[in-house]
Short mmCIF file of C-alpha atoms in Angstrom, two decimals:
data_model
loop_
_atom_site.label_atom_id
_atom_site.label_comp_id
_atom_site.label_asym_id
_atom_site.label_seq_id
_atom_site.Cartn_x
_atom_site.Cartn_y
_atom_site.Cartn_z
CA VAL Z 1 33.21 17.73 -16.53
CA LYS Z 2 36.97 17.21 -16.31
CA SER Z 3 37.14 19.00 -12.97
CA GLU Z 4 34.37 16.84 -11.48
CA GLY Z 5 35.67 13.50 -12.77
CA PRO Z 6 38.41 12.92 -10.18
CA LYS Z 7 35.94 13.52 -7.35
CA LEU Z 8 33.86 10.61 -8.67
CA VAL Z 9 36.68 8.05 -8.58
CA PRO Z 10 35.63 6.69 -5.13
CA PHE Z 11 32.08 6.24 -6.48
CA PHE Z 12 33.29 4.22 -9.47
CA LYS Z 13 35.50 2.07 -7.24
CA ALA Z 14 32.66 1.42 -4.79
CA THR Z 15 30.34 0.50 -7.66
CA CYS Z 16 32.92 -1.97 -8.98
CA VAL Z 17 33.20 -3.49 -5.49
CA TYR Z 18 29.43 -4.03 -5.42
CA PHE Z 19 29.35 -5.79 -8.79
CA VAL Z 20 32.52 -7.83 -8.12
CA LEU Z 21 31.34 -9.11 -4.73
CA TRP Z 22 27.75 -9.59 -5.99
CA LEU Z 23 26.58 -10.69 -2.55
CA PRO Z 24 23.54 -12.99 -2.61
CA THR Z 25 20.23 -11.33 -1.78
CA SER Z 26 18.99 -14.51 -0.14
CA SER Z 27 21.07 -13.85 2.97
CA PRO Z 28 20.74 -10.14 3.86
CA SER Z 29 23.22 -8.70 6.35
CA TRP Z 30 24.59 -5.37 7.51
CA PHE Z 31 27.71 -6.06 5.43
CA SER Z 32 25.66 -6.51 2.25
CA ALA Z 33 23.75 -3.32 3.13
CA LEU Z 34 27.05 -1.46 3.52
CA ILE Z 35 28.36 -2.71 0.17
CA LYS Z 36 25.11 -1.75 -1.56
CA CYS Z 37 25.03 1.72 0.01
CA LEU Z 38 28.75 2.44 -0.38
CA PRO Z 39 28.47 4.06 -3.86
CA ILE Z 40 25.76 6.38 -2.52
CA PHE Z 41 27.95 7.26 0.47
CA CYS Z 42 30.65 8.20 -2.06
CA LEU Z 43 28.20 10.54 -3.77
CA TRP Z 44 27.63 12.22 -0.39
CA VAL Z 45 31.38 12.78 -0.24
CA PHE Z 46 31.36 14.05 -3.84
CA LEU Z 47 28.89 16.79 -2.94
CA LEU Z 48 30.51 17.57 0.40
CA ALA Z 49 33.84 18.00 -1.43
CA HIS Z 50 32.40 21.16 -2.99
CA GLY Z 51 32.26 22.71 0.46
CA ILE Z 52 29.69 23.11 3.21
CA ASN Z 53 29.22 26.77 2.29
CA PHE Z 54 28.31 25.75 -1.26
CA LEU Z 55 25.66 23.31 0.00
CA VAL Z 56 24.27 25.77 2.53
CA SER Z 57 24.02 28.64 0.04
CA HIS Z 58 22.50 26.56 -2.79
CA ARG Z 59 19.24 24.85 -1.92
CA SER Z 60 19.20 22.63 -5.01
CA ALA Z 61 22.54 21.04 -4.08
CA SER Z 62 21.55 20.55 -0.43
CA ARG Z 63 18.24 18.95 -1.47
CA ILE Z 64 20.02 16.55 -3.77
CA LEU Z 65 22.33 15.62 -0.90
CA ALA Z 66 19.28 15.06 1.32
CA GLY Z 67 17.79 12.90 -1.45
CA LEU Z 68 20.95 10.79 -1.54
CA ILE Z 69 20.73 10.32 2.24
CA PHE Z 70 17.15 9.05 2.02
CA SER Z 71 18.18 6.86 -0.93
CA ALA Z 72 20.84 5.15 1.17
CA VAL Z 73 18.28 4.47 3.91
CA GLY Z 74 15.91 3.10 1.26
CA ASP Z 75 18.66 0.85 -0.10
CA ALA Z 76 19.25 -0.55 3.37
CA PHE Z 77 15.54 -1.28 3.85
CA LEU Z 78 15.36 -3.07 0.49
CA ILE Z 79 18.14 -5.42 1.57
CA TRP Z 80 15.53 -6.85 3.97
CA GLN Z 81 12.53 -6.49 1.66
CA GLU Z 82 11.68 -10.20 2.02
CA GLN Z 83 11.39 -9.59 5.78
CA GLY Z 84 8.66 -6.99 5.24
CA TYR Z 85 10.65 -3.79 4.69
CA PHE Z 86 9.75 -3.23 1.04
CA ILE Z 87 7.19 -0.54 1.90
CA HIS Z 88 9.74 1.23 4.11
CA GLY Z 89 12.15 1.37 1.18
CA LEU Z 90 9.34 2.62 -1.07
CA LEU Z 91 8.64 5.45 1.38
CA MET Z 92 12.32 6.49 1.55
CA PHE Z 93 12.58 6.67 -2.23
CA ALA Z 94 9.28 8.57 -2.45
CA ILE Z 95 10.82 11.23 -0.19
CA THR Z 96 13.93 11.15 -2.40
CA HIS Z 97 11.86 11.96 -5.49
CA ILE Z 98 10.14 14.84 -3.69
CA LEU Z 99 13.53 16.28 -2.75
CA TYR Z 100 14.89 15.86 -6.28
CA SER Z 101 11.78 17.51 -7.78
CA SER Z 102 12.25 20.44 -5.40
CA ALA Z 103 15.92 20.67 -6.39
CA PHE Z 104 15.09 20.76 -10.11
CA GLY Z 105 12.52 23.53 -9.53
CA MET Z 106 9.36 24.57 -11.35
CA LYS Z 107 10.93 26.84 -14.00
CA PRO Z 108 10.60 26.50 -16.92
CA LEU Z 109 7.19 24.84 -16.64
CA ASP Z 110 7.19 23.04 -20.04
CA LEU Z 111 3.66 21.61 -20.06
CA LYS Z 112 4.43 19.46 -23.12
CA ALA Z 113 7.08 17.56 -21.17
CA GLY Z 114 4.61 17.28 -18.29
CA LEU Z 115 1.94 15.84 -20.56
CA LEU Z 116 4.39 13.35 -22.04
CA MET Z 117 5.48 12.22 -18.58
CA ALA Z 118 1.85 11.96 -17.45
CA VAL Z 119 1.07 9.67 -20.40
CA VAL Z 120 4.12 7.50 -19.70
CA SER Z 121 3.39 7.30 -15.96
CA SER Z 122 -0.31 6.52 -16.53
CA SER Z 123 0.57 3.81 -19.04
CA CYS Z 124 2.99 2.19 -16.61
CA TYR Z 125 0.43 2.19 -13.82
CA ALA Z 126 -2.32 0.88 -16.12
CA PHE Z 127 -0.08 -2.06 -17.00
CA LEU Z 128 0.83 -2.75 -13.36
CA TYR Z 129 -2.68 -2.27 -11.96
CA SER Z 130 -3.98 -5.78 -12.64
CA TYR Z 131 -0.99 -7.26 -10.79
CA LEU Z 132 -1.41 -5.11 -7.69
CA SER Z 133 -3.49 -5.84 -4.61
CA GLY Z 134 -4.07 -4.45 -1.15
CA PRO Z 135 -2.26 -1.25 -0.15
CA PHE Z 136 0.13 -1.56 -3.10
CA THR Z 137 -2.72 -0.57 -5.41
CA TYR Z 138 -2.54 2.93 -3.92
CA LEU Z 139 1.08 3.08 -2.82
CA VAL Z 140 2.40 2.26 -6.29
CA ALA Z 141 0.06 4.86 -7.82
CA VAL Z 142 1.42 7.56 -5.52
CA TYR Z 143 5.01 6.45 -6.10
CA ILE Z 144 4.62 6.48 -9.89
CA ALA Z 145 3.08 9.95 -9.68
CA LEU Z 146 6.03 11.21 -7.62
CA ILE Z 147 8.75 9.74 -9.83
CA GLY Z 148 6.85 10.88 -12.94
CA PHE Z 149 6.70 14.40 -11.53
CA MET Z 150 10.43 14.26 -10.78
CA GLY Z 151 11.09 13.10 -14.35
CA TRP Z 152 9.00 15.98 -15.70
CA ARG Z 153 10.92 18.60 -13.72
CA ALA Z 154 14.26 17.13 -14.82
CA MET Z 155 13.14 16.97 -18.45
CA ALA Z 156 11.72 20.49 -18.41
CA GLY Z 157 15.07 21.97 -17.46
CA VAL Z 158 16.87 20.77 -20.57
CA GLN Z 159 15.26 23.14 -23.14
CA LEU Z 160 17.12 21.67 -26.13
CA CYS Z 161 14.92 23.47 -28.65
CA ASN Z 162 15.70 26.88 -27.15
CA ASP Z 163 19.43 26.17 -26.92
CA LEU Z 164 19.33 27.00 -23.20
CA TRP Z 165 20.49 23.63 -21.93
CA THR Z 166 23.62 22.96 -19.90
CA TRP Z 167 25.46 19.68 -19.36
CA THR Z 168 24.25 19.60 -15.76
CA LYS Z 169 20.59 19.95 -16.80
CA LEU Z 170 21.07 17.19 -19.36
CA SER Z 171 22.71 15.11 -16.63
CA ALA Z 172 19.66 15.56 -14.39
CA CYS Z 173 17.31 14.59 -17.22
CA VAL Z 174 19.18 11.40 -18.18
CA GLY Z 175 19.58 10.53 -14.51
CA ALA Z 176 15.85 10.87 -13.90
CA MET Z 177 15.04 8.68 -16.91
CA LEU Z 178 17.46 5.99 -15.72
CA PHE Z 179 15.91 6.14 -12.25
CA MET Z 180 12.52 5.47 -13.81
CA VAL Z 181 13.90 2.50 -15.75
CA SER Z 182 15.40 1.10 -12.56
CA ASP Z 183 12.17 1.47 -10.57
CA LEU Z 184 10.02 0.12 -13.39
CA THR Z 185 12.22 -2.96 -13.51
CA ILE Z 186 11.79 -3.40 -9.76
CA ALA Z 187 8.00 -3.12 -10.13
CA LEU Z 188 7.84 -5.61 -12.99
CA ASN Z 189 10.06 -8.08 -11.15
CA GLU Z 190 8.27 -7.64 -7.81
CA PHE Z 191 4.64 -7.61 -8.94
CA CYS Z 192 4.38 -8.99 -12.47
CA PHE Z 193 6.92 -11.55 -13.68
CA PRO Z 194 10.61 -12.39 -13.28
CA VAL Z 195 12.74 -10.05 -15.37
CA PRO Z 196 15.93 -11.66 -16.76
CA TYR Z 197 19.05 -10.11 -15.24
CA SER Z 198 16.76 -7.87 -13.20
CA ARG Z 199 19.23 -7.22 -10.39
CA PHE Z 200 21.96 -6.12 -12.80
CA ILE Z 201 19.56 -3.86 -14.75
CA ILE Z 202 18.15 -2.35 -11.56
CA MET Z 203 21.47 -1.60 -9.91
CA ALA Z 204 23.36 -0.48 -13.05
CA THR Z 205 20.67 2.03 -14.02
CA TYR Z 206 20.19 3.08 -10.38
CA TYR Z 207 23.85 3.87 -9.70
CA ALA Z 208 24.18 5.68 -13.03
CA ALA Z 209 21.03 7.69 -12.26
CA GLN Z 210 22.23 8.74 -8.82
CA MET Z 211 25.64 9.74 -10.17
CA LEU Z 212 24.11 11.90 -12.93
CA ILE Z 213 21.67 13.57 -10.54
CA ALA Z 214 24.51 14.26 -8.09
CA LEU Z 215 26.49 15.81 -10.98
CA SER Z 216 23.57 18.11 -11.75
CA ALA Z 217 24.02 19.71 -8.33
CA VAL Z 218 27.20 21.48 -9.46
CA GLU Z 219 25.23 23.59 -11.95
CA THR Z 220 24.99 26.54 -9.59
CA ARG Z 221 28.77 26.57 -9.25
CA ASP Z 222 29.09 26.57 -13.06
CA ASP Z 223 26.77 29.59 -13.20
CA GLU Z 224 28.87 31.43 -10.64
CA ASP Z 225 32.10 30.71 -12.55
CA PHE Z 226 30.48 31.94 -15.78
CA ARG Z 227 29.39 35.20 -14.14
CA LYS Z 228 32.87 35.76 -12.72
CA ARG Z 229 34.45 35.26 -16.14
CA SER Z 230 31.93 37.67 -17.66
#
């Protein structure tokens, strides 16, 4: 963790810039899109700092980087969501969750975690259903299924009971949970009722989630270092 911390300094600075400027969402612009996406750009740099060879040789890390790229595009679309780009942003983040799920992998399977996530996802959709109309009735269902699947794969990797967890797997799990909180807050605020301090909750949990998921990409390097020491 200590070795990765300094590489995250630009991310923390960019996040502070976003919250200090706190540009109004009522007047979207390319500058506000840049400020919003800047912390995610810094996470690109964080992963690239580990070397192109590392990203090329480790599919999980490269898929997380690809997910961060689609996330930045989704962030830009959501700047203009009032102009009809909300669905575009939804699509970009759906692709992000597919990439993250692929990065986390299907082993171990952990069906109990899958069942728990299915119950949580179904409950969320059941609550939202009466507020949805038109294409959102189906789009939100698909999106919840994708992010729920991503949460399952992140949770399954922790294996706390078997004492097989690593800090990077725990990072992925917490990051996935925070991502779900962020997106649920968006859904409640967009379709159901105004959520107090919604923008702060959404962005704080979102940036934290992306940082933790990006950190989980260095797990393969940790494994290599461990094997070398052994």
